[in-house]
Coordinates of C-alpha atoms in Angstrom, one line a residue:
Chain A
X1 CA 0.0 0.0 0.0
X2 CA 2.7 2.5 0.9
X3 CA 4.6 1.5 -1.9
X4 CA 1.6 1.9 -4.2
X5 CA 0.7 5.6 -2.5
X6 CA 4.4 6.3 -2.8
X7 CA 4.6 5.6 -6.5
X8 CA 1.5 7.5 -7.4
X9 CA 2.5 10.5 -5.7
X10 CA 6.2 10.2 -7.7
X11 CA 4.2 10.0 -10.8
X12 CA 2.1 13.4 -10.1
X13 CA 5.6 15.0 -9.1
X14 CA 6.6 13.8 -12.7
X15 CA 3.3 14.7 -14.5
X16 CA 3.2 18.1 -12.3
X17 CA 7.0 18.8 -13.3
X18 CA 6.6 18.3 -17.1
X19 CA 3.2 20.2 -16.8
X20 CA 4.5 23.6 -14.7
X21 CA 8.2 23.1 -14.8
X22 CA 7.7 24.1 -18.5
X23 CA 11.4 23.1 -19.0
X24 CA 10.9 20.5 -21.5
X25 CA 12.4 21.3 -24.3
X26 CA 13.9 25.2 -22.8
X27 CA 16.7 26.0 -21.0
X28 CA 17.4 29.0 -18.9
X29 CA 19.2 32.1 -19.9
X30 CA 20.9 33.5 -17.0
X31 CA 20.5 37.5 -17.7
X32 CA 23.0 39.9 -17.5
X33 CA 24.1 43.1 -19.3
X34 CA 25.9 43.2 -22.5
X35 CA 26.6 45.5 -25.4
X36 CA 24.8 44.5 -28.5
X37 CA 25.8 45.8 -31.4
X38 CA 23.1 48.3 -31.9
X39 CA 21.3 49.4 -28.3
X40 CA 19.5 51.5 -26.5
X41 CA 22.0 54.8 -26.6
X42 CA 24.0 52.4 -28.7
X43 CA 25.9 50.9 -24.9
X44 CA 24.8 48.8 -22.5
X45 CA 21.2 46.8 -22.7
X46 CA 19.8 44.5 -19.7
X47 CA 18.5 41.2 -20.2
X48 CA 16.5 39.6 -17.9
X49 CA 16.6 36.0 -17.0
X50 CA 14.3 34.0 -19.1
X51 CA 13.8 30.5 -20.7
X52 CA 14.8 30.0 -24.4
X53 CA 13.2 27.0 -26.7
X54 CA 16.6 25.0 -26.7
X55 CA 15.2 23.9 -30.7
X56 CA 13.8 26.5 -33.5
X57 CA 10.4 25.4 -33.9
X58 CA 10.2 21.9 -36.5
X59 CA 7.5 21.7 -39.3
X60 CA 6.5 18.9 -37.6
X61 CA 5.3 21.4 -34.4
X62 CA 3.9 23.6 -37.0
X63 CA 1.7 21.2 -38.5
X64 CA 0.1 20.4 -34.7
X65 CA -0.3 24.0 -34.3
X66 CA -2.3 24.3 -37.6
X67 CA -4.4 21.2 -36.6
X68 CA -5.2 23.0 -33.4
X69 CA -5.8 26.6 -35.0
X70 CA -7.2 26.4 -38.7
X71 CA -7.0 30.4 -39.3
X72 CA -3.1 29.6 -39.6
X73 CA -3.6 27.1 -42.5
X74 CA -2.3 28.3 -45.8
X75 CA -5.8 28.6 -47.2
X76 CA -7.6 30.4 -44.3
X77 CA -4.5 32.7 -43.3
X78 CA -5.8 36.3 -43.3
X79 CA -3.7 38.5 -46.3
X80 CA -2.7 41.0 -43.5
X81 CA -0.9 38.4 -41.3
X82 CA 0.7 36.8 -44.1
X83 CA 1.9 37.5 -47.6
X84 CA 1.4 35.0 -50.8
X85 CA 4.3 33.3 -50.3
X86 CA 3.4 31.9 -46.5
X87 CA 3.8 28.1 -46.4
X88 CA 4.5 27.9 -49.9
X89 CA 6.3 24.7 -49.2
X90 CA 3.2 23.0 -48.1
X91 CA 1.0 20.8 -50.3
X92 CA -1.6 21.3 -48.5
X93 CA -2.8 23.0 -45.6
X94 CA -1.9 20.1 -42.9
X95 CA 1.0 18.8 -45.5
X96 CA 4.3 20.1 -46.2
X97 CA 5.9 18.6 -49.7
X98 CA 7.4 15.6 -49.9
X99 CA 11.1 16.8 -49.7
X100 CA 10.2 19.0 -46.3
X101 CA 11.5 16.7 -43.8
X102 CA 9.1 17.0 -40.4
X103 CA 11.9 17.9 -38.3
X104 CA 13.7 20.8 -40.1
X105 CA 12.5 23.6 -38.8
X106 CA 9.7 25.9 -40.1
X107 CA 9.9 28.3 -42.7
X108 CA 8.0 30.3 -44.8
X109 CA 6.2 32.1 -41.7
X110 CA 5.1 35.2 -41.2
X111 CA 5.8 37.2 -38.0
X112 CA 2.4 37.1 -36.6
X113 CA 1.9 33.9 -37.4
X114 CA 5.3 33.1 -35.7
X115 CA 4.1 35.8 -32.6
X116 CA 0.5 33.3 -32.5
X117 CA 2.2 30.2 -32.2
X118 CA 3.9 31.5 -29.3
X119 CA 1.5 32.8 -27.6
X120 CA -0.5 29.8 -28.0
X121 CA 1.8 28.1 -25.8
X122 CA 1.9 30.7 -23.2
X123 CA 5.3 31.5 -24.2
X124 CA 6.8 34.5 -27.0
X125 CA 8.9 35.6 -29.4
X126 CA 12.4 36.3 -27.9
X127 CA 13.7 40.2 -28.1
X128 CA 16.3 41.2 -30.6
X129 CA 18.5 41.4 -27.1
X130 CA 17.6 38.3 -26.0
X131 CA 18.5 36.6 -29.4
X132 CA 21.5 38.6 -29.8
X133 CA 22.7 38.0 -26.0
X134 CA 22.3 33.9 -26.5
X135 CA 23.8 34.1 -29.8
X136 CA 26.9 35.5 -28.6
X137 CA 27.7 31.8 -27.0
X138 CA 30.0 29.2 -29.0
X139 CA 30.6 26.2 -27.6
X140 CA 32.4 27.2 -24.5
X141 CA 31.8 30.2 -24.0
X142 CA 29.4 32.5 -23.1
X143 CA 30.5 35.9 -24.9
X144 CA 32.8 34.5 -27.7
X145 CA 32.7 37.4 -29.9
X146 CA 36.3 38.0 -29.3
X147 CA 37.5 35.0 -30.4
X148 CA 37.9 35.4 -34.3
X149 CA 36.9 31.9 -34.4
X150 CA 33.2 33.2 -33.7
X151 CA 32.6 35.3 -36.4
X152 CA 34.3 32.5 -39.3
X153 CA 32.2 30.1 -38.0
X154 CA 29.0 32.2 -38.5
X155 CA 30.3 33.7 -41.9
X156 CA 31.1 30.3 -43.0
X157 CA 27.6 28.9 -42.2
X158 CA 26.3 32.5 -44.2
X159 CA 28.1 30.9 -47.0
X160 CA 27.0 27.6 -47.1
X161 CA 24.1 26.5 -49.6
X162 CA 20.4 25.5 -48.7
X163 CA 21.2 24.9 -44.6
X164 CA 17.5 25.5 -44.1
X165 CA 17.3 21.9 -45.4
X166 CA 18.9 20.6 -42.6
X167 CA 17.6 18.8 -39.4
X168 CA 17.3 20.5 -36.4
X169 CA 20.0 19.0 -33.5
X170 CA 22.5 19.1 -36.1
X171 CA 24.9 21.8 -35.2
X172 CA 26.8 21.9 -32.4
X173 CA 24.5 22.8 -29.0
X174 CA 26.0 26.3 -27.5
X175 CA 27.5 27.1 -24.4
X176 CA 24.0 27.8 -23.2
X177 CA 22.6 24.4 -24.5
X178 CA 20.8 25.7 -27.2
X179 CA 20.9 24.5 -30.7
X180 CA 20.8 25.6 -34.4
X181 CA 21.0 30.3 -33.8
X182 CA 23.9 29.9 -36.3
X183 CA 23.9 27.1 -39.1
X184 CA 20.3 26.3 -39.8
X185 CA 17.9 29.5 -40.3
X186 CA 17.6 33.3 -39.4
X187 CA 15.2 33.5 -36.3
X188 CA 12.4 35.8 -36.4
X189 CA 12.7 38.6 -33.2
X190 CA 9.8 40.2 -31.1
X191 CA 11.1 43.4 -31.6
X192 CA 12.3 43.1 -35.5
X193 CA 10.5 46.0 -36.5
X194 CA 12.7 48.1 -34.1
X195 CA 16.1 47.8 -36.6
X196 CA 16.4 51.4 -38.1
X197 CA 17.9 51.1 -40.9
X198 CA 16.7 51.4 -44.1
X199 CA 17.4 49.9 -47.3
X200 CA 20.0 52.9 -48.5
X201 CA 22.0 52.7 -44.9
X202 CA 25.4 54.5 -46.4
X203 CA 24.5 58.5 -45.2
X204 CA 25.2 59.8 -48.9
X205 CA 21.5 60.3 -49.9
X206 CA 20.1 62.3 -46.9
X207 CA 16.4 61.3 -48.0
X208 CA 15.8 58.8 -45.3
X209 CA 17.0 60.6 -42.5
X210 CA 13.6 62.0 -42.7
X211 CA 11.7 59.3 -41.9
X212 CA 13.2 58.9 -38.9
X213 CA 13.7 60.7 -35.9
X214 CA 16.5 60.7 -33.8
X215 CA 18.3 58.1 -36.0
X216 CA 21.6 59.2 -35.2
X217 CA 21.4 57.8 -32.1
X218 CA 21.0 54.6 -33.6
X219 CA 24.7 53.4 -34.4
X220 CA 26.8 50.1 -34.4
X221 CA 29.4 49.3 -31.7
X222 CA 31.1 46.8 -32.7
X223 CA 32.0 47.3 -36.6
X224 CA 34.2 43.9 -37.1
X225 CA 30.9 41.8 -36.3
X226 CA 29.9 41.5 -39.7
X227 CA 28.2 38.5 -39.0
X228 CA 25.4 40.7 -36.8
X229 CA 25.5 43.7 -39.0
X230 CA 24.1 40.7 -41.7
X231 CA 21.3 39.6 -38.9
X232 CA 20.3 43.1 -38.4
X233 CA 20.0 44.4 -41.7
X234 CA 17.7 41.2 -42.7
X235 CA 15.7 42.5 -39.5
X236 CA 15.9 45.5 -41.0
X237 CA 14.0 44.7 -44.4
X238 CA 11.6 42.4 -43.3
X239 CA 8.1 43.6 -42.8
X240 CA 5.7 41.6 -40.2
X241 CA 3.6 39.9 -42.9
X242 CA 6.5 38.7 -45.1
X243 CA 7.4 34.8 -45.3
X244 CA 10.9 34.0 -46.2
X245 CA 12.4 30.6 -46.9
X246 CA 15.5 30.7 -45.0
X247 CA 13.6 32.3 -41.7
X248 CA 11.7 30.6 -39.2
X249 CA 11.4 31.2 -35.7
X250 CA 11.8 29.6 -31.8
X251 CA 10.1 30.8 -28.4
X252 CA 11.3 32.2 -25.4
X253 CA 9.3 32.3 -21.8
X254 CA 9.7 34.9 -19.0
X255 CA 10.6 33.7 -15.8
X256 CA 7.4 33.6 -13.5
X257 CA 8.2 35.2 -9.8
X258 CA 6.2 32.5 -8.4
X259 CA 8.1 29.7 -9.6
X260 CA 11.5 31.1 -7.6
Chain B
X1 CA 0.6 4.2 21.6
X2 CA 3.4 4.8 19.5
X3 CA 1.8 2.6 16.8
X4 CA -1.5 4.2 16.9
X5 CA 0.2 7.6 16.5
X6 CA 2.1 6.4 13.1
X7 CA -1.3 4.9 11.7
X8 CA -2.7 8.2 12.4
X9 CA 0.5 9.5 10.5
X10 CA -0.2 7.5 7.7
X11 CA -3.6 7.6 7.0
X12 CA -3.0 11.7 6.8
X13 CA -0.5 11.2 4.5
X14 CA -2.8 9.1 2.3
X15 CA -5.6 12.3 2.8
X16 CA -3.0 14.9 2.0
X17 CA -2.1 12.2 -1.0
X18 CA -5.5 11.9 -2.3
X19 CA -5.9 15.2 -1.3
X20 CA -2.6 16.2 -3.6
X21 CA -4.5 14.0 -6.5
X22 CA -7.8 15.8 -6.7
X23 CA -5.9 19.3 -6.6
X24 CA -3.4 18.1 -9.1
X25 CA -6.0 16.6 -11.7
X26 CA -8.4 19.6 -10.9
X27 CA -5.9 22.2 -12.1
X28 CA -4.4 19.8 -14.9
X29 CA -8.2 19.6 -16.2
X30 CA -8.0 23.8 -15.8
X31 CA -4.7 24.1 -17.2
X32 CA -5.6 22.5 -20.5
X33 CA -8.9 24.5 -20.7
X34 CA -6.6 27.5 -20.5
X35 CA -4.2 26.6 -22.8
X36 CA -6.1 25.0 -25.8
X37 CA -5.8 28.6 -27.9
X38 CA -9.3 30.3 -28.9
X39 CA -10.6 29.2 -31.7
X40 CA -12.8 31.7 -34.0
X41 CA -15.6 29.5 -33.5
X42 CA -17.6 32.0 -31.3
X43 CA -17.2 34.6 -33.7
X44 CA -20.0 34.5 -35.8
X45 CA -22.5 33.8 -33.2
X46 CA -24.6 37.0 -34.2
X47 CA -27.0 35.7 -36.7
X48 CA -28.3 38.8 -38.4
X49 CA -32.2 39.7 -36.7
X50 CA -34.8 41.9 -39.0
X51 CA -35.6 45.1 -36.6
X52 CA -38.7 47.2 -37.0
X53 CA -39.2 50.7 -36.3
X54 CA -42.0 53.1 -36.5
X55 CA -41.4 55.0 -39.5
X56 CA -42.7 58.6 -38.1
X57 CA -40.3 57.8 -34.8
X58 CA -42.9 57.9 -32.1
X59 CA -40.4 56.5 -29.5
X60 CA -37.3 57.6 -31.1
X61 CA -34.7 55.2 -31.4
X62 CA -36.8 52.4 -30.5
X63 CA -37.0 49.1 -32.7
X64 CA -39.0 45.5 -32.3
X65 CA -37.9 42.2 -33.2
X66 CA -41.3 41.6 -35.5
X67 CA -43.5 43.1 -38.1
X68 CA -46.9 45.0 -36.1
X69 CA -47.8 48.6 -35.7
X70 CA -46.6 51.6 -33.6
X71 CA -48.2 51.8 -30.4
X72 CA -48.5 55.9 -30.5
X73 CA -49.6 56.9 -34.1
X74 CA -50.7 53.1 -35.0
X75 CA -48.7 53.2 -38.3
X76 CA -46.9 50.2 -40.0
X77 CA -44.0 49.3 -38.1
X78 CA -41.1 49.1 -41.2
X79 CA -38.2 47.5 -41.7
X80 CA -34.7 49.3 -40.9
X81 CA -32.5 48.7 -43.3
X82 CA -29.6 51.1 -42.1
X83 CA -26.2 51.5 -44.0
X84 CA -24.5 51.2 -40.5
X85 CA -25.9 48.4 -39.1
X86 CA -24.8 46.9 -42.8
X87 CA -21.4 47.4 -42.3
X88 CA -21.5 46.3 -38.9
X89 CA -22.6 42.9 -39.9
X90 CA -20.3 42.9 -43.0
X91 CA -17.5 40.7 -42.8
X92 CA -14.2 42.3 -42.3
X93 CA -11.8 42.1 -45.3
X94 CA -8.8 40.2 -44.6
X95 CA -6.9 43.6 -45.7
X96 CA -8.3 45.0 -42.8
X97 CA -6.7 45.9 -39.7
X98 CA -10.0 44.9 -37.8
X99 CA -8.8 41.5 -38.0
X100 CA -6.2 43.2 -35.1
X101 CA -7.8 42.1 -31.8
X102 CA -5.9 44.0 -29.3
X103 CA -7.3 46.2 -27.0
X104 CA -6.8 50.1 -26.5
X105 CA -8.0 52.7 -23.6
X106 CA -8.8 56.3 -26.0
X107 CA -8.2 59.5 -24.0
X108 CA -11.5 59.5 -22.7
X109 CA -10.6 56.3 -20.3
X110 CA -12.7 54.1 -23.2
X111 CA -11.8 50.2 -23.8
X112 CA -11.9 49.8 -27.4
X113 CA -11.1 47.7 -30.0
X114 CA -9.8 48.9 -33.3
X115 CA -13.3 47.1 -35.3
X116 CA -15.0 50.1 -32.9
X117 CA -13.5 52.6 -35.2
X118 CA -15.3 51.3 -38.0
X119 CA -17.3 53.3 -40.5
X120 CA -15.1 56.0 -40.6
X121 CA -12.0 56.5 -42.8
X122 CA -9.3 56.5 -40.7
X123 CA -6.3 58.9 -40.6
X124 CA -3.5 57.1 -38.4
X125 CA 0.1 58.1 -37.1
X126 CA 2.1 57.2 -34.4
X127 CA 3.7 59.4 -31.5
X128 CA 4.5 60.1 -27.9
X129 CA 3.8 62.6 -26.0
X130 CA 7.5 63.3 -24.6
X131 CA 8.7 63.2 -27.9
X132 CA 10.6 66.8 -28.7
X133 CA 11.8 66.6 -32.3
X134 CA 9.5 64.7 -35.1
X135 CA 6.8 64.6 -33.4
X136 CA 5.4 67.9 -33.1
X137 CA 5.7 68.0 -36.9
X138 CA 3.9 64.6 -37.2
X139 CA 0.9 66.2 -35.0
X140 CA 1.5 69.5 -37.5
X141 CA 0.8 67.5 -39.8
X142 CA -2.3 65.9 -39.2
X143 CA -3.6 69.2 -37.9
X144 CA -2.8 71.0 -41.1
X145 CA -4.0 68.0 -43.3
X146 CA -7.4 68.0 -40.6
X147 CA -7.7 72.0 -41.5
X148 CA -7.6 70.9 -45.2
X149 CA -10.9 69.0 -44.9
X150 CA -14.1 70.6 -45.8
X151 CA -17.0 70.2 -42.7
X152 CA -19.1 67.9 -44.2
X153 CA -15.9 65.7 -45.2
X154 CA -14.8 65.4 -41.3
X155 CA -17.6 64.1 -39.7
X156 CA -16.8 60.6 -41.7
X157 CA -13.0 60.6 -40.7
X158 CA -11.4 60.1 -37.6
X159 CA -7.8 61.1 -37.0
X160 CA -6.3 58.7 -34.5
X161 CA -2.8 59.2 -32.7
X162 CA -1.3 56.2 -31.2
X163 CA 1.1 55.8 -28.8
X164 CA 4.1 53.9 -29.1
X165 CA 5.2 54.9 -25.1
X166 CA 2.4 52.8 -23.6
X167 CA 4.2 52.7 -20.1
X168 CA 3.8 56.7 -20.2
X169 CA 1.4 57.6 -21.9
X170 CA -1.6 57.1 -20.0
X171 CA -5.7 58.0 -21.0
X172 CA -4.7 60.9 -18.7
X173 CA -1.6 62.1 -19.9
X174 CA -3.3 61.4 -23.8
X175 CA -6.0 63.5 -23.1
X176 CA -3.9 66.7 -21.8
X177 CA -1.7 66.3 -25.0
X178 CA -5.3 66.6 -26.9
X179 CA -6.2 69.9 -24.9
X180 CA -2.6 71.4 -25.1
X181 CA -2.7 70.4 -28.5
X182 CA -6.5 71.6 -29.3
X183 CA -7.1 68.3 -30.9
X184 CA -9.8 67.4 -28.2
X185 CA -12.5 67.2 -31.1
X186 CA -15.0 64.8 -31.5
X187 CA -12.3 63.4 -35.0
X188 CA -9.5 63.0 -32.7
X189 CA -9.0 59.6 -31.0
X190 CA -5.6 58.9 -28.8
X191 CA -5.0 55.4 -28.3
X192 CA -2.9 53.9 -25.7
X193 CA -2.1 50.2 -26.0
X194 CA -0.3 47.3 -24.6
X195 CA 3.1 46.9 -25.6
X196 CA 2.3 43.6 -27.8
X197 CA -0.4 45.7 -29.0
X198 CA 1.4 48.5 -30.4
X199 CA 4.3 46.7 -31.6
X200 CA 1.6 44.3 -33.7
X201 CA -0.3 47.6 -34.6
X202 CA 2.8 49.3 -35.7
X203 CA 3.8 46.0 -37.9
X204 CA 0.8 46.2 -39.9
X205 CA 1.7 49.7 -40.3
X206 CA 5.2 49.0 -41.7
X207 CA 6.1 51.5 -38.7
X208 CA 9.2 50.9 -37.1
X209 CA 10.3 52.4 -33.4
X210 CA 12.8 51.6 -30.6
X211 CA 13.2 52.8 -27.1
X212 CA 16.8 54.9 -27.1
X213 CA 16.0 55.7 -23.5
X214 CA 13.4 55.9 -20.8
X215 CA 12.2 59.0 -22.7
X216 CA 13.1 59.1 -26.3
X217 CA 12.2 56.6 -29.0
X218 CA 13.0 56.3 -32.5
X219 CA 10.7 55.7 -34.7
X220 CA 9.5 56.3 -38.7
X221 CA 7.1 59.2 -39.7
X222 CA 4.4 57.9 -41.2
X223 CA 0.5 59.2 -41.8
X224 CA -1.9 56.1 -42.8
X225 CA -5.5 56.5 -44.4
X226 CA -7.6 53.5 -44.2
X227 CA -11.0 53.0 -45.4
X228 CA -14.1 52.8 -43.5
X229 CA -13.2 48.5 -44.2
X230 CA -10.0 49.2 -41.8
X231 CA -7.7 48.7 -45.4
X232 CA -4.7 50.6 -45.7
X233 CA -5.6 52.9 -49.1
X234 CA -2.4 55.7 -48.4
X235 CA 0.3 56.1 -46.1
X236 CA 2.9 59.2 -46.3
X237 CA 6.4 58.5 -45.2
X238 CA 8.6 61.2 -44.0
X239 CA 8.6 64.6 -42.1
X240 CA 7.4 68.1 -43.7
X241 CA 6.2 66.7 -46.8
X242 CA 3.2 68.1 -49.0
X243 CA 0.6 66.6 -47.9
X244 CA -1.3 66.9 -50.6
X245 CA -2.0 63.2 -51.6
X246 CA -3.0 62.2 -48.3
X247 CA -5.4 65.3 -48.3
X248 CA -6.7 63.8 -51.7
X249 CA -7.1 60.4 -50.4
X250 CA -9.2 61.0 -47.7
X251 CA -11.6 63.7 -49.5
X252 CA -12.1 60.7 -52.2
X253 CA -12.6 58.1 -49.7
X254 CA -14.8 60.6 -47.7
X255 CA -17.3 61.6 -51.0
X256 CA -20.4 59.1 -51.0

């Protein structure tokens, strides 16, 4: 009888734990402050702890959350949430094609549809800090952008053909234990929208410095990362409704006072 | 005596066990109510209902579900047929920015949705109300462009100028920027959202905006004109520009 009670109430601490613990799958990113290379005041920003999806979100997910939520299928998706081209990979609207493997990740989503999924899970899209702060991680370390090591890898993934294609797990996990921010696809950002820079960046043609105010506050840090300038111009000329092959998206979860 | 004591341990235990289950399976059971996502199933619960009125308008406003006579002059109780109440029950296009389900508080400490301003063509920019160097243009601009419109024109717009500084600008703080600004007018609306709000509303603008410190933001200068549908028909990028095409987009969208 004990025994019995015993291993029921082990079970509920399992069920409970996979239920609230809400660590399946996520790891926890210890905040801190670092210096992105563009900020607030263009210096230091603050990230709070938080949990980060340790995967980028597999077409295989995708395809549950369509089942779940038919106003995301290709056919029913509303024009302003998502341009022609969303899910263009997909036969039909529960079934990628053929040569879409189930557990590459996503692609060909648009930023609210990426922001719904999220949100459907109680979770959300990380920040352009938060992405940027993980993605700083190599192997070993935490902030590896010194090591000119970081920035070939990167470059040399930037380089390489078709990585979308590839399975998710694939690359190297980061000192952080997440997988696949370099090597597989770009991530869509919370915040994307927030990347100032227009297509014509070089300050020549003075035109666009009307359209914004008080870009000048808006500059890079670090000019040898090449590697972000790349991710933040691509957040720079994306729009919210836009679906892009090579970008697809993973979720992040704030840290709930209760659970400390 | 000391066996009787650890029985009675026990059998708590097993209580607080059972106990443990009930409130374990009880908010598992709530849990996945809460977390299966909305579907749009409810949506379309309104089925469209006839309405009758009096057509002389004994009791004003008042309307009946069936067909009868008018209990003060006796006459034929007719059929409204109403151009609002159409486009209330239209569908929304999926152009539309209705399809946006966030909520707002206006300056007048209202809970809206954006499908509230409906029926109107809508004139739409985004500010804050610390803001010292584009954005006093911005509101110059929709002033002057308001000033361009002839009387009968305005009552079918509304000008609406929402905040990207959610945290600071409050209904309170919205509504003294309206006074200071004399844009307390019935065609003026100042939203304040949530952040996931605005940054979702300023997406389907194409507006872009960060924080560069607690009290400054960067952000693009853009004036929007949307239909009485909620569908984006003009937008006019920049600071100090003639704004004569967004002047001419809203007088042809405001002639029926």
């Amino acid at each position: 009888m004990k025994t019995k009670v015993f291993s029921l109430f082990i079970m509920c601490l399992v069920v409970q734990s996979l239920m609230f613990g809400q660590t399946k799958d996520m790891v926890l990113i210890e905040g801190s402050r670092y210096i992105p290379l563009y900020g607030r005041d263009s210096t230091v920003v603050e990230v709070k702890d938080f949990n980060m999806d340790i995967y980028p979100v597999s077409t295989e997910e995708y395809k549950q959350f369509l089942k779940e939520n038919p106003k995301w299928r290709k056919s029913k998706v509303v024009s302003l949430f998502a341009d022609k081209s969303y899910l263009t990979n997909w036969k039909t609207d529960l079934e990628p094609k053929d040569s879409i493997h189930l557990n590459s990740p996503v692609n060909y989503v648009s930023w609210f549809a990426a922001k719904a999924y999220c949100e459907c899970q109680n979770k959300r899209l990380p920040t352009i800090d938060e992405w940027e702060y993980v993605a700083m991680a190599d192997e070993t370390t935490k902030d590896a952008r010194v090591k000119p090591s970081y920035n070939a890898q990167i470059l040399a993934w930037y380089e390489a053909p078709r990585t979308k294609e590839n399975r998710i797990g694939e690359t190297p996990k980061n000192a952080w234990g997440v997988y696949d921010l370099h090597g597989l696809v770009w991530e869509w950002t919370l915040d994307f929208n927030s990347v100032l820079i227009t297509g014509e960046s070089r300050k020549d043609v003075d035109k666009d410095s009307n359209l914004f105010c008080g870009s000048a506050a808006v500059n890079a840090t670090d000019l040898m990362n090449y590697a972000a300038f790349m991710r933040y111009a691509i957040r720079g000329s994306l729009k919210a409704k836009y679906s892009m092959k090579n970008l697809g998206f993973r979720c992040v979860q704030d840290i709930k006072k209760e659970n400390k | 005596m000391n066996v009787s004591k650890k029985k009675h341990k026990h059998v708590i235990h097993i209580n607080n066990v059972s106990n443990y289950l009930k409130l374990t399976i009880s908010v598992l059971v709530m849990l996945m109510v809460v977390t299966s996502c909305k579907s749009d199933a409810s949506n379309n619960s309104e089925t469209a209902l006839d309405m009758y009125q009096c057509p002389m308008q004994c009791e004003g406003d008042k309307t009946y579900d069936e067909a009868g006579s008018c209990p003060v002059c006796n006459m034929d109780l007719k059929q409204v047929e109403t151009a609002s109440k159409d486009i209330e029950t239209d569908e929304i296009s999926e152009e539309s920015i209705f399809n946006l389900t966030s909520e707002w508080h206006t300056e007048e400490g209202n809970k809206i949705q954006l499908e509230d301003l409906k029926g109107k063509t809508l004139v739409m920019v985004m500010i804050y109300t610390s803001c010292k160097a584009a954005c006093p243009r911005l509101v110059a601009d929709m002033r002057h462009i308001e000033a361009q419109i002839p009387v009968e024109n305005i009552k079918n717009v509304q000008f609406a100028l929402i905040s990207i500084d959610p945290n600071t600008d409050t209904p309170e703080r919205l509504k003294a920027f309206a006074i200071e600004n004399a844009m307390d007018g019935e065609q003026w609306t100042f939203l304040q959202g949530t952040e996931s709000g605005v940054r979702e509303f300023a997406n389907v603008l194409s507006v872009k905006y960060k924080e560069i410190s607690p009290i400054d933001f960067s952000h693009s200068n853009i004036i929007s004109v949307f239909n009485p549908a909620g569908e984006l028909k003009h937008q006019q990028e920049g600071l100090g520009v003639d704004n004569k095409e967004t002047i001419e987009a809203i007088l042809q969208l405001t002639q029926y």
